[in-house]
Every structure is written in C-alpha cells, then in structure tokens.
Short mmCIF file of C-alpha atoms and ligand atoms in Angstrom, two decimals:
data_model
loop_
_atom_site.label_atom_id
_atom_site.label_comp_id
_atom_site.label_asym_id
_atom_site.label_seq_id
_atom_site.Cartn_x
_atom_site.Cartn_y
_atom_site.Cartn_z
CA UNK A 1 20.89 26.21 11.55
CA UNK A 2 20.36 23.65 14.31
CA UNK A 3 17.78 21.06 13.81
CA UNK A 4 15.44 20.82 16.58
CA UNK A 5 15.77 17.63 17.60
CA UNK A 6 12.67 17.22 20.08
CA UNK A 7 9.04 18.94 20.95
CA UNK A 8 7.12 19.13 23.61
CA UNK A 9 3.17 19.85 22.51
CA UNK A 10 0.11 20.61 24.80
CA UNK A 11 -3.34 19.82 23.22
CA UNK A 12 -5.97 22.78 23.82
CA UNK A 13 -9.55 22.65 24.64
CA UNK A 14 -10.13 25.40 21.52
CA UNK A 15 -7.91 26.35 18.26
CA UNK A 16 -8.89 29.62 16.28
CA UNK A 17 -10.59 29.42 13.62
CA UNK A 18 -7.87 28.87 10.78
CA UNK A 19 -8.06 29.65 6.90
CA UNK A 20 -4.82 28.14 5.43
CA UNK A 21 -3.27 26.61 2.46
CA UNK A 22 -1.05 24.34 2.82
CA UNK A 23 3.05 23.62 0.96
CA UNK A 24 2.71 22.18 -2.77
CA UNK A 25 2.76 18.28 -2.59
CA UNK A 26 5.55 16.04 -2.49
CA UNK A 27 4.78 13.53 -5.29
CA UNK A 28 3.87 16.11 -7.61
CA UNK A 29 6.99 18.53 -6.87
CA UNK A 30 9.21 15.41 -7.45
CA UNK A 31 7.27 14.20 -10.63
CA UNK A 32 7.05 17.63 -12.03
CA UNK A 33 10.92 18.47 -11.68
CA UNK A 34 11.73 15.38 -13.42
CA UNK A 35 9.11 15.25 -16.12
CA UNK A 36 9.99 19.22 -16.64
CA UNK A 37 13.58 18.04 -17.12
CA UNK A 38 13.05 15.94 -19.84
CA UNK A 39 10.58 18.28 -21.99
CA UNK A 40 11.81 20.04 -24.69
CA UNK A 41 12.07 24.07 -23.54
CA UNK A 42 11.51 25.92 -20.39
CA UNK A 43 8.73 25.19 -17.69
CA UNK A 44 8.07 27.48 -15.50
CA UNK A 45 6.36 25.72 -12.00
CA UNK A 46 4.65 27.71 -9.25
CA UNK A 47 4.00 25.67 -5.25
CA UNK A 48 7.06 23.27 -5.82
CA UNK A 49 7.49 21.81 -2.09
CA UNK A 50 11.01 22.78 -0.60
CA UNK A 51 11.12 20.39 1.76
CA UNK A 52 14.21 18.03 2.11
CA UNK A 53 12.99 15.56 -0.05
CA UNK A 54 12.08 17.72 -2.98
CA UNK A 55 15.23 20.06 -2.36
CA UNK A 56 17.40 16.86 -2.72
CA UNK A 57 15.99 16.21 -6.36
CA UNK A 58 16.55 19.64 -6.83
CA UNK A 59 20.00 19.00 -6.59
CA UNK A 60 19.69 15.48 -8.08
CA UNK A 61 18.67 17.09 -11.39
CA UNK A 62 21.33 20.08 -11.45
CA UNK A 63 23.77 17.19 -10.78
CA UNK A 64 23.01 15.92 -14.34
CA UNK A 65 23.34 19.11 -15.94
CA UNK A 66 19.70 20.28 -16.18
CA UNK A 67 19.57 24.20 -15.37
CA UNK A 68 17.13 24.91 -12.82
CA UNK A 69 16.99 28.36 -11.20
CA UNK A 70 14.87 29.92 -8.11
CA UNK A 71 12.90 32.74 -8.99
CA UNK A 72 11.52 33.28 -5.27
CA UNK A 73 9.79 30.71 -2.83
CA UNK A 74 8.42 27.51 -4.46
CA UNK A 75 8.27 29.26 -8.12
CA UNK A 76 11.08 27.09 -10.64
CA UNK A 77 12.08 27.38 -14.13
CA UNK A 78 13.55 24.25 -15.35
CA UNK A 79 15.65 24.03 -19.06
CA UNK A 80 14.37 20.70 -20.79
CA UNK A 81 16.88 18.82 -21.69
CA UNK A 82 14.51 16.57 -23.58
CA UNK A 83 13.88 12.99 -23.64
CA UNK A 84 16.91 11.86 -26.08
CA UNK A 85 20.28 11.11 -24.09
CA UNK A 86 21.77 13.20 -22.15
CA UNK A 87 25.60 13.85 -22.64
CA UNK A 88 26.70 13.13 -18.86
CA UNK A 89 30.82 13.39 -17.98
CA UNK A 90 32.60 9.88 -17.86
CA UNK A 91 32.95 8.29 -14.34
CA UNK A 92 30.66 7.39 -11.30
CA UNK A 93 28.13 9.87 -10.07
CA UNK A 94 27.13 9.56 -6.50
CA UNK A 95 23.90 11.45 -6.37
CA UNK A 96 22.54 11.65 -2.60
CA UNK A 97 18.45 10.88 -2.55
CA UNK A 98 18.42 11.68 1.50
CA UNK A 99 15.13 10.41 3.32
CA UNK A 100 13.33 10.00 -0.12
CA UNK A 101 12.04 6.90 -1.71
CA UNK A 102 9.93 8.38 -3.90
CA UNK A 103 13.62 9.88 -5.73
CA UNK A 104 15.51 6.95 -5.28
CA UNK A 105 12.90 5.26 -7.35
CA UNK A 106 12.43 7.54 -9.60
CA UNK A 107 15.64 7.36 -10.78
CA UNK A 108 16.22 4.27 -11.50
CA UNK A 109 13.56 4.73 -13.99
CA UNK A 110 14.76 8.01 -15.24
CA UNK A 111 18.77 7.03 -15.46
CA UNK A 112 18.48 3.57 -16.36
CA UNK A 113 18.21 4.39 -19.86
CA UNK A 114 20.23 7.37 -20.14
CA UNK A 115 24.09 6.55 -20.80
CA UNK A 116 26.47 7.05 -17.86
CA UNK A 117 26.96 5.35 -14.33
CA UNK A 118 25.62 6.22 -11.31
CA UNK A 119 25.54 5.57 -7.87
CA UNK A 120 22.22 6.12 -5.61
CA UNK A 121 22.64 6.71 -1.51
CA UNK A 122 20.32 7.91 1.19
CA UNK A 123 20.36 8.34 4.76
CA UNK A 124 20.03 5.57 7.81
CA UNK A 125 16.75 4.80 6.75
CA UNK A 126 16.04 5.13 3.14
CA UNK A 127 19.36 2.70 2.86
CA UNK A 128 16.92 0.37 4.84
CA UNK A 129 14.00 0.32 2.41
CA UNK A 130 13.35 -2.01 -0.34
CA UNK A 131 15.51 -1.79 -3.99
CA UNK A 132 15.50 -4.92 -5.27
CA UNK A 133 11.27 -4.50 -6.30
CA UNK A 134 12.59 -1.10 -8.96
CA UNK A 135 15.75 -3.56 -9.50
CA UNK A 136 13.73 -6.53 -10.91
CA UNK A 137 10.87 -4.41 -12.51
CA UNK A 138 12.87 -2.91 -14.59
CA UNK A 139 15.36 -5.83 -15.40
CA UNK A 140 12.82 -6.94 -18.71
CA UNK A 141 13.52 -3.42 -20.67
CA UNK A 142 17.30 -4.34 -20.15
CA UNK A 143 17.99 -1.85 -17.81
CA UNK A 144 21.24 -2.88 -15.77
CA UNK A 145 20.74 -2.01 -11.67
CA UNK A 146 22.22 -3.22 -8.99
CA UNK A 147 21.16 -3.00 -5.52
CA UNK A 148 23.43 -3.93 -2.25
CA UNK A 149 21.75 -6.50 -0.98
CA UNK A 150 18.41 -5.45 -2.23
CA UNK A 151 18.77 -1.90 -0.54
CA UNK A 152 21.10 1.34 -1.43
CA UNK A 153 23.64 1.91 -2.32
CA UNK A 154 22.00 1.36 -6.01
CA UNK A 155 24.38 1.20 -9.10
CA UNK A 156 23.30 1.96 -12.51
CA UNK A 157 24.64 1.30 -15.78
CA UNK A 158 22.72 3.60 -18.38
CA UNK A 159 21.77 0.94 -21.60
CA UNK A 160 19.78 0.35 -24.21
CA UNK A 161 16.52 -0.09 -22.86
CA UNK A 162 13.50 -2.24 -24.57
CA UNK A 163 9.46 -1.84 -24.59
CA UNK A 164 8.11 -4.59 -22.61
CA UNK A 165 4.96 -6.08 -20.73
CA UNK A 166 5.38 -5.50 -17.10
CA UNK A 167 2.90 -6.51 -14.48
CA UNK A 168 3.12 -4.99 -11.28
CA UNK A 169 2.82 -7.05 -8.24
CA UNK A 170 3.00 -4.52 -5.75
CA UNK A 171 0.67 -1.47 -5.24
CA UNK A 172 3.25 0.97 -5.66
CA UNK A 173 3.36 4.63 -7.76
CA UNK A 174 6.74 5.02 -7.69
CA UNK A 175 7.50 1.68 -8.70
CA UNK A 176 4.41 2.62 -11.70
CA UNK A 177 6.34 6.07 -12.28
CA UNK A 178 9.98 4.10 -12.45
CA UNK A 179 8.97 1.82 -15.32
CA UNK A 180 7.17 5.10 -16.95
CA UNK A 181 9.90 6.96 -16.90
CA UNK A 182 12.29 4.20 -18.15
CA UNK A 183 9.26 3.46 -20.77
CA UNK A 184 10.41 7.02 -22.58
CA UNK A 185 13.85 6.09 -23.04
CA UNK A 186 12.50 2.21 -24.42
CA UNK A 187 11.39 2.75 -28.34
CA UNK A 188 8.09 1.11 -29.49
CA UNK A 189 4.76 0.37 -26.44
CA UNK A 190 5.18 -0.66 -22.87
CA UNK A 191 2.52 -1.54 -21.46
CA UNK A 192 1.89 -2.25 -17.31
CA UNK A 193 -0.82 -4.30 -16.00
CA UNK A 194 -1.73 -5.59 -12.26
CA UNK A 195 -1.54 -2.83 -9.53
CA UNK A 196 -2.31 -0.25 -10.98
CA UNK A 197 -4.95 1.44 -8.88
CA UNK A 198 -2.34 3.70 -6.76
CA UNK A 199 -2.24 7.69 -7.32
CA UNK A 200 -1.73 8.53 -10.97
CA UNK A 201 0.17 11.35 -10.96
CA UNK A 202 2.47 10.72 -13.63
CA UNK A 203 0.33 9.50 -16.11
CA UNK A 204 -2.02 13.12 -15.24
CA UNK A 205 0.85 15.01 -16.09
CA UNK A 206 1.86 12.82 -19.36
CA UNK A 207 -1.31 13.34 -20.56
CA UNK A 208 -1.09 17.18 -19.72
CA UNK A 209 1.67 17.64 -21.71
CA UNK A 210 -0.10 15.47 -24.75
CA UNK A 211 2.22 12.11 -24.53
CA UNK A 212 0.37 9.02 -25.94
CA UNK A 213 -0.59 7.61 -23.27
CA UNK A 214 -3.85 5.61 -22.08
CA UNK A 215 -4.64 3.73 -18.73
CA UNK A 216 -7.24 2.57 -16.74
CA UNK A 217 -7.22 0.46 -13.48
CA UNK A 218 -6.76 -2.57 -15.50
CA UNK A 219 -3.69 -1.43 -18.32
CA UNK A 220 -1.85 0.82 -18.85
CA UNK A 221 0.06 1.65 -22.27
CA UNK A 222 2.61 4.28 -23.48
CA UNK A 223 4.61 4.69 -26.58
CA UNK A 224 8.68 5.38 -26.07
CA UNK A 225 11.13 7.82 -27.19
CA UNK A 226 8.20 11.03 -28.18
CA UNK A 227 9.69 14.35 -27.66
CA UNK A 228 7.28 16.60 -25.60
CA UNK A 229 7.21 20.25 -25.11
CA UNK A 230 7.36 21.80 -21.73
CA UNK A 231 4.30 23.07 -20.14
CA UNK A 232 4.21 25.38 -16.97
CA UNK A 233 1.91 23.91 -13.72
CA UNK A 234 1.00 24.97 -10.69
CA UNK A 235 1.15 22.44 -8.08
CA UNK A 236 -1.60 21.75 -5.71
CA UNK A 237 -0.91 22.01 -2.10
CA UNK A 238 -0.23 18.73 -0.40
CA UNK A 239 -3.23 16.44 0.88
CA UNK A 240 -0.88 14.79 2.67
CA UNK A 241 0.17 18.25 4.58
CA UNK A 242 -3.67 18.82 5.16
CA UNK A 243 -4.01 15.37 6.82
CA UNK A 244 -2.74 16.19 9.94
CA UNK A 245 -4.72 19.50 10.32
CA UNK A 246 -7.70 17.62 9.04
CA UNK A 247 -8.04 14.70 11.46
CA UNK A 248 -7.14 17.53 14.67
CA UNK A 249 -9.56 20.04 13.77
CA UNK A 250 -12.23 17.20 13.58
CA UNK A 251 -11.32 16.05 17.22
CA UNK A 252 -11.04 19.61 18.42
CA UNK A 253 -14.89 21.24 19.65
CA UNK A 254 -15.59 24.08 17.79
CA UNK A 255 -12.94 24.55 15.56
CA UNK A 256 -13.39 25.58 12.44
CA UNK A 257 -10.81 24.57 10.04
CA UNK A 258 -10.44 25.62 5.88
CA UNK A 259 -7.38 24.38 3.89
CA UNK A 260 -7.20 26.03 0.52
CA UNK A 261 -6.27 25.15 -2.92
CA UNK A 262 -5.35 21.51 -1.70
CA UNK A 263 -4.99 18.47 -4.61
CA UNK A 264 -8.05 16.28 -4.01
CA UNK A 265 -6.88 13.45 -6.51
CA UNK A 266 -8.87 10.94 -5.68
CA UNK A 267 -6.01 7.88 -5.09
CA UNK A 268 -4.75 10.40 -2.36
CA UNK A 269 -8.40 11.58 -0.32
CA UNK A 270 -8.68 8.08 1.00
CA UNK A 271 -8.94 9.83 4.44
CA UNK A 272 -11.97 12.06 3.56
CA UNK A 273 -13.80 9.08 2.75
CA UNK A 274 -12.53 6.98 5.86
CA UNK A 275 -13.42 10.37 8.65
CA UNK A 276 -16.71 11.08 6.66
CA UNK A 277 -17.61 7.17 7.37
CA UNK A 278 -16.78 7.31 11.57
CA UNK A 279 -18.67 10.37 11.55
CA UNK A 280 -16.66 13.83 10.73
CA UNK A 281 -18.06 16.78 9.31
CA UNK A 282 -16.18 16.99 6.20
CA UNK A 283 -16.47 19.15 3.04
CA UNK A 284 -15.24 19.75 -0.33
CA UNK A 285 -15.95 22.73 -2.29
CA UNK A 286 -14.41 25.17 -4.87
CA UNK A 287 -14.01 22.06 -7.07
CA UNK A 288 -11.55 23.53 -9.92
CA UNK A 289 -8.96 22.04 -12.24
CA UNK A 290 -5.01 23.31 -12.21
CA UNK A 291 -3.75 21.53 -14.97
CA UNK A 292 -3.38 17.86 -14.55
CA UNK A 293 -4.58 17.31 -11.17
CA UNK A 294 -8.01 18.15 -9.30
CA UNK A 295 -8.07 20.66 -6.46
CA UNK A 296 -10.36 22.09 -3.77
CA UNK A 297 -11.54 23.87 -0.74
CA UNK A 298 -11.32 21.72 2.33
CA UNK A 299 -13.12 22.21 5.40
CA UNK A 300 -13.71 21.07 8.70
CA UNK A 301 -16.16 21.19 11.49
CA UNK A 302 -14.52 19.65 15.08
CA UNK A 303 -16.55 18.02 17.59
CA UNK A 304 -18.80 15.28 16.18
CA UNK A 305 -18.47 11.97 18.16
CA UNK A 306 -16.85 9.21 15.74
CA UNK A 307 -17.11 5.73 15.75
CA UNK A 308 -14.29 3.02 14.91
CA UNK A 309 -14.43 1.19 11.40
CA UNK A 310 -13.47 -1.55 9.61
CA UNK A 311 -11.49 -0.19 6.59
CA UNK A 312 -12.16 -2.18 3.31
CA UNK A 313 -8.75 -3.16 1.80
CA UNK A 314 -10.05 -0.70 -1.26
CA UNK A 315 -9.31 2.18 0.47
CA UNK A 316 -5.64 1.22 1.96
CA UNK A 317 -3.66 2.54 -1.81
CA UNK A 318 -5.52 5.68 -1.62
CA UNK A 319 -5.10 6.39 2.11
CA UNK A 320 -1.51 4.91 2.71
CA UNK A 321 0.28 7.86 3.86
CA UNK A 322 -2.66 8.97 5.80
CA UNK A 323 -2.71 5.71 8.36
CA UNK A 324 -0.82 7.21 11.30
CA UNK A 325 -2.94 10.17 11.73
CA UNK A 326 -5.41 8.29 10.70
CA UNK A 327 -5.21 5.71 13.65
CA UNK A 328 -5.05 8.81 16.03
CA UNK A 329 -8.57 9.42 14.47
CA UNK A 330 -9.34 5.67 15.27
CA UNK A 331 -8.17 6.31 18.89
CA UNK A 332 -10.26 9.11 19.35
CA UNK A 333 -13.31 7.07 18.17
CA UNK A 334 -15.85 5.11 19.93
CA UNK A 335 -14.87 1.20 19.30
CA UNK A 336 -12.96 -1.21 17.26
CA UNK A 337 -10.58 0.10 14.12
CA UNK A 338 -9.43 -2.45 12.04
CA UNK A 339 -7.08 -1.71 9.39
CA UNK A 340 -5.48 -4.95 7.13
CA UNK A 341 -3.73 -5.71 3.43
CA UNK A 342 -1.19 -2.40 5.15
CA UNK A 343 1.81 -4.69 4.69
CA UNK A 344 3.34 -1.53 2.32
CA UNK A 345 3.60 0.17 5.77
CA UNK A 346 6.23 -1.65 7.15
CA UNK A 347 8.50 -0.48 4.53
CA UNK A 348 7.86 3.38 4.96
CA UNK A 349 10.74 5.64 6.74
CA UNK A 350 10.27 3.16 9.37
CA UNK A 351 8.00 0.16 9.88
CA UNK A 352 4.60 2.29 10.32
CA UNK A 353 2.91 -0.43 12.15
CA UNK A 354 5.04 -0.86 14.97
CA UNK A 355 5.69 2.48 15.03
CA UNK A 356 2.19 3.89 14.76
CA UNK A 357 1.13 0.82 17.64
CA UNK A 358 4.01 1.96 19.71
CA UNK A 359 2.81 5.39 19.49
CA UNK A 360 -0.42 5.15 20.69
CA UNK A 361 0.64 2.55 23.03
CA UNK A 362 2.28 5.02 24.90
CA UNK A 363 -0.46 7.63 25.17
CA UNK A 364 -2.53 4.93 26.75
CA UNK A 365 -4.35 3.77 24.08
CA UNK A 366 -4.95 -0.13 23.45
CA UNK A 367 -3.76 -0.78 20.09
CA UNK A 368 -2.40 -4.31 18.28
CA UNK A 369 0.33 -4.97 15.91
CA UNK A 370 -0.72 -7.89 13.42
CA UNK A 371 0.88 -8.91 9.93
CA UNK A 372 -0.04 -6.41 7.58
CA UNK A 373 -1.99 -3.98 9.60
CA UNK A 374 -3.08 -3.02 13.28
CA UNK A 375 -6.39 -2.97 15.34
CA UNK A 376 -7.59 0.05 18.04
CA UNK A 377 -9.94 0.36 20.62
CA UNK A 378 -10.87 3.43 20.64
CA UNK A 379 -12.35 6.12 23.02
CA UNK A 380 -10.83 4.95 25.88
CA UNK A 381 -9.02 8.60 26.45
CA UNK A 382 -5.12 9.56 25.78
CA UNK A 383 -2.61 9.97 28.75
CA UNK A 384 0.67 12.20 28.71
CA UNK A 385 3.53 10.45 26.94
CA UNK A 386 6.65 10.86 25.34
CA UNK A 387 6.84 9.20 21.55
CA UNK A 388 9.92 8.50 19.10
CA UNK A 389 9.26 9.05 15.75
CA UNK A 390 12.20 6.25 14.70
CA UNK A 391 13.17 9.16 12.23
CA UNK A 392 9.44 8.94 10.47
CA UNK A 393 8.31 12.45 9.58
CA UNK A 394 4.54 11.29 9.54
CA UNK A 395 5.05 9.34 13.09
CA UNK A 396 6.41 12.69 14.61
CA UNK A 397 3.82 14.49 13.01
CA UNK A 398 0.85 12.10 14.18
CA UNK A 399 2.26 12.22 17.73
CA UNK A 400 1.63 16.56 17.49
CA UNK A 401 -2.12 15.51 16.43
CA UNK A 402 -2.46 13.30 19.18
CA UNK A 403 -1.13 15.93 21.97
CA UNK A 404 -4.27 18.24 20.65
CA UNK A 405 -6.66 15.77 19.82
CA UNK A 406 -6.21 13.97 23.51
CA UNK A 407 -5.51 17.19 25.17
CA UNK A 408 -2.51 15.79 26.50
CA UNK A 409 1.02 16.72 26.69
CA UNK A 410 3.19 14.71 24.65
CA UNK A 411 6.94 14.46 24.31
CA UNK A 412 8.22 13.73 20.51
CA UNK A 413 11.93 13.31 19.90
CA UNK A 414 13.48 12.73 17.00
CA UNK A 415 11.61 15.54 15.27
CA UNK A 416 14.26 16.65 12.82
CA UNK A 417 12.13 14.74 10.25
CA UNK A 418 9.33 16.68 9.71
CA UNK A 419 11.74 19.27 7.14
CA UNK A 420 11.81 16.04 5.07
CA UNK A 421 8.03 16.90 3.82
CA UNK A 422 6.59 20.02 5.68
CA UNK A 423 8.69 22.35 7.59
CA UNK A 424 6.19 24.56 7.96
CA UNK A 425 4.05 22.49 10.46
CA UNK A 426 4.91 23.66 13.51
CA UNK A 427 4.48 27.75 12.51
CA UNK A 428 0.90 26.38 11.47
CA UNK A 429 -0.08 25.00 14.46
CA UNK A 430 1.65 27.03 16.69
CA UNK A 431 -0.57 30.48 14.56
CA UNK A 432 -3.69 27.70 15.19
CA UNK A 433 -3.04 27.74 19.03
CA UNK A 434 -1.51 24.24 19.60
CA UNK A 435 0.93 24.96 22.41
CA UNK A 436 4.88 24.00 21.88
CA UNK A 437 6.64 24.51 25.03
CA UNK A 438 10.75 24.03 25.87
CA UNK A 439 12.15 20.69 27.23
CA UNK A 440 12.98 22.54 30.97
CA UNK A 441 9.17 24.17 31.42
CA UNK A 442 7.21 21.95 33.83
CA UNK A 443 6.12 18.92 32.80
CA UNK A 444 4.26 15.79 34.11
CA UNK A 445 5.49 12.71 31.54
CA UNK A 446 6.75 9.58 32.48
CA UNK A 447 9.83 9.06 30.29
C1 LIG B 501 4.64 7.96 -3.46
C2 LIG B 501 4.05 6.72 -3.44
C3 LIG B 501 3.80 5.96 -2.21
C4 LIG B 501 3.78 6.88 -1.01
C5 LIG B 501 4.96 7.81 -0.98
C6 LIG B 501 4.97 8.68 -2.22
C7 LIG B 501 4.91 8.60 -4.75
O1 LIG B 501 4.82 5.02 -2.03
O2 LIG B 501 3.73 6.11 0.19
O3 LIG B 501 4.91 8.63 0.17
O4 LIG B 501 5.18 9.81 -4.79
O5 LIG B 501 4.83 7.89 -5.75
P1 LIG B 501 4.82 3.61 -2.80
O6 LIG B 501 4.88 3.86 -4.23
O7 LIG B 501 6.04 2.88 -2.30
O8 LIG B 501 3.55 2.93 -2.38
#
C-alpha cells in the first residue's frame, strides 16, 4: 500500500456529535508484549495498538523466539518464555525498532541481561535520539551497551547483570522501565531513586501480576530473578489518541464529543488538568478499573472561551506528549502560554519545540522558541498554511487540530507518520466531519 505522504484539512464551523473509543495505548501495548513475554505461560491481551511502533515489537519479540499469534484485530496470545535466559542462536541479531524509542529502550533493559548479541537500528530519526542516557544507566548492573556515538546503532552484549542503586537524573519512563526490566535479570534488590514521578506503567503491571515490588515518588525497589505467571489484560485505549480529539472538540461550538474506555492514569491526563484550568468543559466519568491501569468515560463540551496559562513545571512529566496539541489549545486561547523545564521535547521524533513554534508560526500565530520550552500569544486567529511535520507523528497530527480548531485550511506533508501511533485518525475525523480534500482541489495557501 502507498503511504500517503501529504493532507490537505479544512476546519468546519460544526462536527457531529461523536461517541468513540479510541486504539489501545502505545506504552502499555509495548510494556505488555514484553512483560507477557517473560511470564511463565500464556497471556492472552485484548486492545494491543497495531500501529508501527507496537507492530515493530511485535516482530522484535518473535525475533527472539517468543510465540506470539493474532487471534483477530488487537486481541494477542503471547507464550512466556519466562524470566530465566533465554536460549538465543549464536551470532549478531539486528532487530529493527523503526520510529520507536520507547522499544529501543526497552530493550536494552530487557536484552542486556539475557545471553546473546544484538544489534538495535531505527529509522532517520529514532537513529537521531539520545542512547547514551539507557547506555550509562544501566552500565552499574554490568550490563555491556554500546551506542554509536551516543545514538543507534546500539550493540549489546547479554552478561551477568548485578542489583544496584540507580538514581535517575532524567524524567524519563522508559529509561525507569529499562533499568526495571534489566532489574529481573539482576539477582538480589535494585532500587531507583530521583525522577521518578513519570507514568508508572510498568511498575502497575508488576504489581498486577504480584512481583515484589514497592514505589512511591521518592524510591522505588524490586527484587531480581522471581518467576511470575502470566496474566491476561485488556489495554485501555490511548489518552494520547484522545488528545487530539479532546483539545478540537473543545475549540469547536457545539460539539459534543465522548471518548470511551480511555486509560486516565494520572502521569498521562496532564492535559485534562491543563484545558480544565484555561477554561474547557471537561469530564470524567464511568471511573472503572481494567486490571492495572485506571480507565474512563471522557467527554467534551466545545465552545467555552479559554484563557492562556502559565504551566507549573509539575505538570510537564504528565502532559509531555500532549504539548503540541496542547499549544494549539494555547493558540486558540485568550493571552500569554508559557510552557518551561520542556527540554525532554527537543529529543522527541523531532525537536518538538521548534517544530511545534514553526507550526504555529506558520498559521499566523505569534509563538517563541526559548531553551527548554516555548511561549504563545494566543487568540490572535489562525491563517491558511502549509506545515511539515519533520517526520513527527504528533506534529502532523497537531497541524489536523489546528485546520479545525482555526477553521482554516492547512497543508501537512510528511504525514506518513501518523501509522507510527494511530492510523486510524484520519477515518475518525473524517466520520466526525473534519474535511480532507486532494492536493489538485482548489486551494488558497501560500506554500
Ligand atoms: C514513553 C515515555 C515518554 C513518552 C513516550 C513514551 C513510554 O518518553 O514521551 O512517548 O512509553 O515510556 P520518555 O521516557 O523519553 O520521557
């Protein structure tokens, strides 16, 4: 199948009223694979996203032997092959992580103490992102990886690994889930202090499964080399995914907006907190638990005037992947938006901040770059523009919310992206009323 490689989107005055739910979420479908791979029997896991990204660990994992098979969309049954070593073949294996970070991360925790040699690629721009922070984390508990220069390709050595006491600099989950994951192969307790307040994932579903595990904000502490038996989840749909309907239904008059069954974990709803402070009429109900993780109703009125805020560096972690649409929100609102201690975004599938200023730059909108974050002035009105993503599914994305939320027509190329993490956007906002229209059809935007 070709990939589309540009859109064309018109904003409408009114969307239909949508019910939806949205694709299972990304960090969840990755962390359940891999923690199903290592349990001892078969799991059996309903919403797994097949997007790119999760697809490619998909493969990553049948690459090392585990048996996974397809029963029909997003339903998987994994084999365990336990937490003890794995017998891999002799020689190099080249396993291909694509766009994702969140895999290539993962692992390095997961293979660093499993015996065999390996060899980690991506694409353009996941061979651009940061290694070297998985690289040195997990040097203490002996694990032997090599970056290239601090980016992919990654080479690891399977050893021996240790416990240790590992404090994390950076506020990062998968670097948190890359030392957990190496922390089952290391006998006796790691334990991880610093930044630790980022989505906890992981240590929800170690728990689930009854690993000894404890953490808090402060510490976190987990014993090595337990066996676990596999237990079958369903995975919430994606807050991420429901972030982009979210923030245009809010901008849109009159629309009416519910997103079912969505994980509301609360390191990931930084963006319900952020709308509900400018001003939107948010809601969450149905309040129910699926396992490990929280989940809920979401809905959304459109039309109520918002105002710009000053986001408290608290909220950045839990609203990270949010920022792009969220600045459309910001653009949309009366006054000054002021987001800082973002310096994690310029490390993304492209450098979000000059991407996401660039963006709204040119749909008219007065926006700033600064060191580890961006200011907008808001309310000013969009113009018709053309945006490149840079090969960022969430810039592409945030670019279709602004067409709708400015009511403007707006050119995105380099669209291809958006089947890393939800290829079903454009069927749901094209069934919501947003209007996607050819390259030839007429067309009033300055290149
Ligand atoms: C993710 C963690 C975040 C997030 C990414 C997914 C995860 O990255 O931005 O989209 O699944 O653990 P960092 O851990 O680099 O902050």
């Amino acid at each position: 199948m070709l990939k589309q490689e540009r859109w064309v989107v018109q904003g409408v005055a009114s969307l239909r009223p949508l019910d939806v739910s949205v694709p299972g979420d990304k960090s969840i479908s990755h962390r359940a694979l891999i923690f199903a791979a290592l349990a001892d029997g078969i799991t059996h896991l309903s919403g797994v996203l097949e997007s790119e990204d999760c697809l490619h660990t998909v493969a990553a994992l049948r690459q090392l032997g585990v048996s996974i098979t397809v029963s029909s969309a997003g339903n998987y049954t994994i084999q365990g092959r336990g937490v003890g070593a794995w017998v891999i073949p002799a020689g190099v294996h080249t396993i291909d992580c694509g766009n994702s970070g969140t895999l290539m991360r993962l692992l390095c925790g997961l293979l660093a103490g499993q015996p065999g040699q390996f060899c980690l690629v991506g694409d353009t721009s996941l061979s651009k992102r940061p290694m070297d922070r998985v690289a040195n984390l997990l040097a203490p508990m002996g694990a032997q990886i090599r970056t290239t220069e601090g980016h992919a390709p990654v080479w690891i050595e399977g050893s021996a690994l240790t416990s240790a006491d590992i404090t994390l600099s950076i506020p990062s989950a998968q670097l948190k889930t890359a030392v957990l994951l190496a922390a089952l192969r290391a006998p006796g307790v790691t334990t991880l202090r610093g930044a630790l307040a980022t989505r906890d994932h992981s240590e929800r579903w170690l728990q689930y499964i009854g690993y000894p595990i404890t953490y808090d904000q402060a510490q976190l502490s987990m014993t090595g080399c337990v066996s676990f038996q596999a237990r079958d989840m369903a995975i919430p749909g994606d807050f991420s995914h429901a972030a982009f309907l979210m923030v245009a239904a809010a901008l849109t008059s009159g629309t009416h907006l519910t997103i079912r069954g969505v994980g509301v974990n609360p390191y990931r709803t930084g963006l319900i907190v952020a709308l509900k402070s400018m001003g939107a009429m948010v809601t969450c109900e149905n309040e129910a638990d699926w396992g490990a993780e929280p989940v809920a109703t979401i809905r959304v009125t459109g039309g109520a005037p918002l105002k710009g805020v000053v986001v408290p560096p608290e909220w950045v972690s839990n609203l990270i992947d949010e920022l792009p649409v969220f600045a459309i929100a910001a653009a949309a609102a009366e006054g000054r938006t002021v987001v800082t201690e973002a310096v994690e975004l310029r490390v993304k599938e492209s450098d979000r901040i000059v991407a996401l200023v660039r963006l709204l730059k040119n749909l008219g909108i007065q926006a700033v770059e600064t060191a580890a974050g961006f200011e907008v002035i808001g309310g000013g009105g969009f113009r018709s523009g053309t945006v490149d993503s840079l090969g960022d599914h969430r810039i592409a994305m945030s670019a279709v919310v602004a067409a709708q939320v400015g009511q403007i027509r707006v050119r995105v190329n380099n669209v291809a992206c958006v089947a890393t993490s939800f290829p079903d956007f454009r069927d749901i906002l094209d069934q919501w009323g947003v209007v996607f229209s050819e390259e030839n059809s007429r067309c009033n935007i300055s290149q």
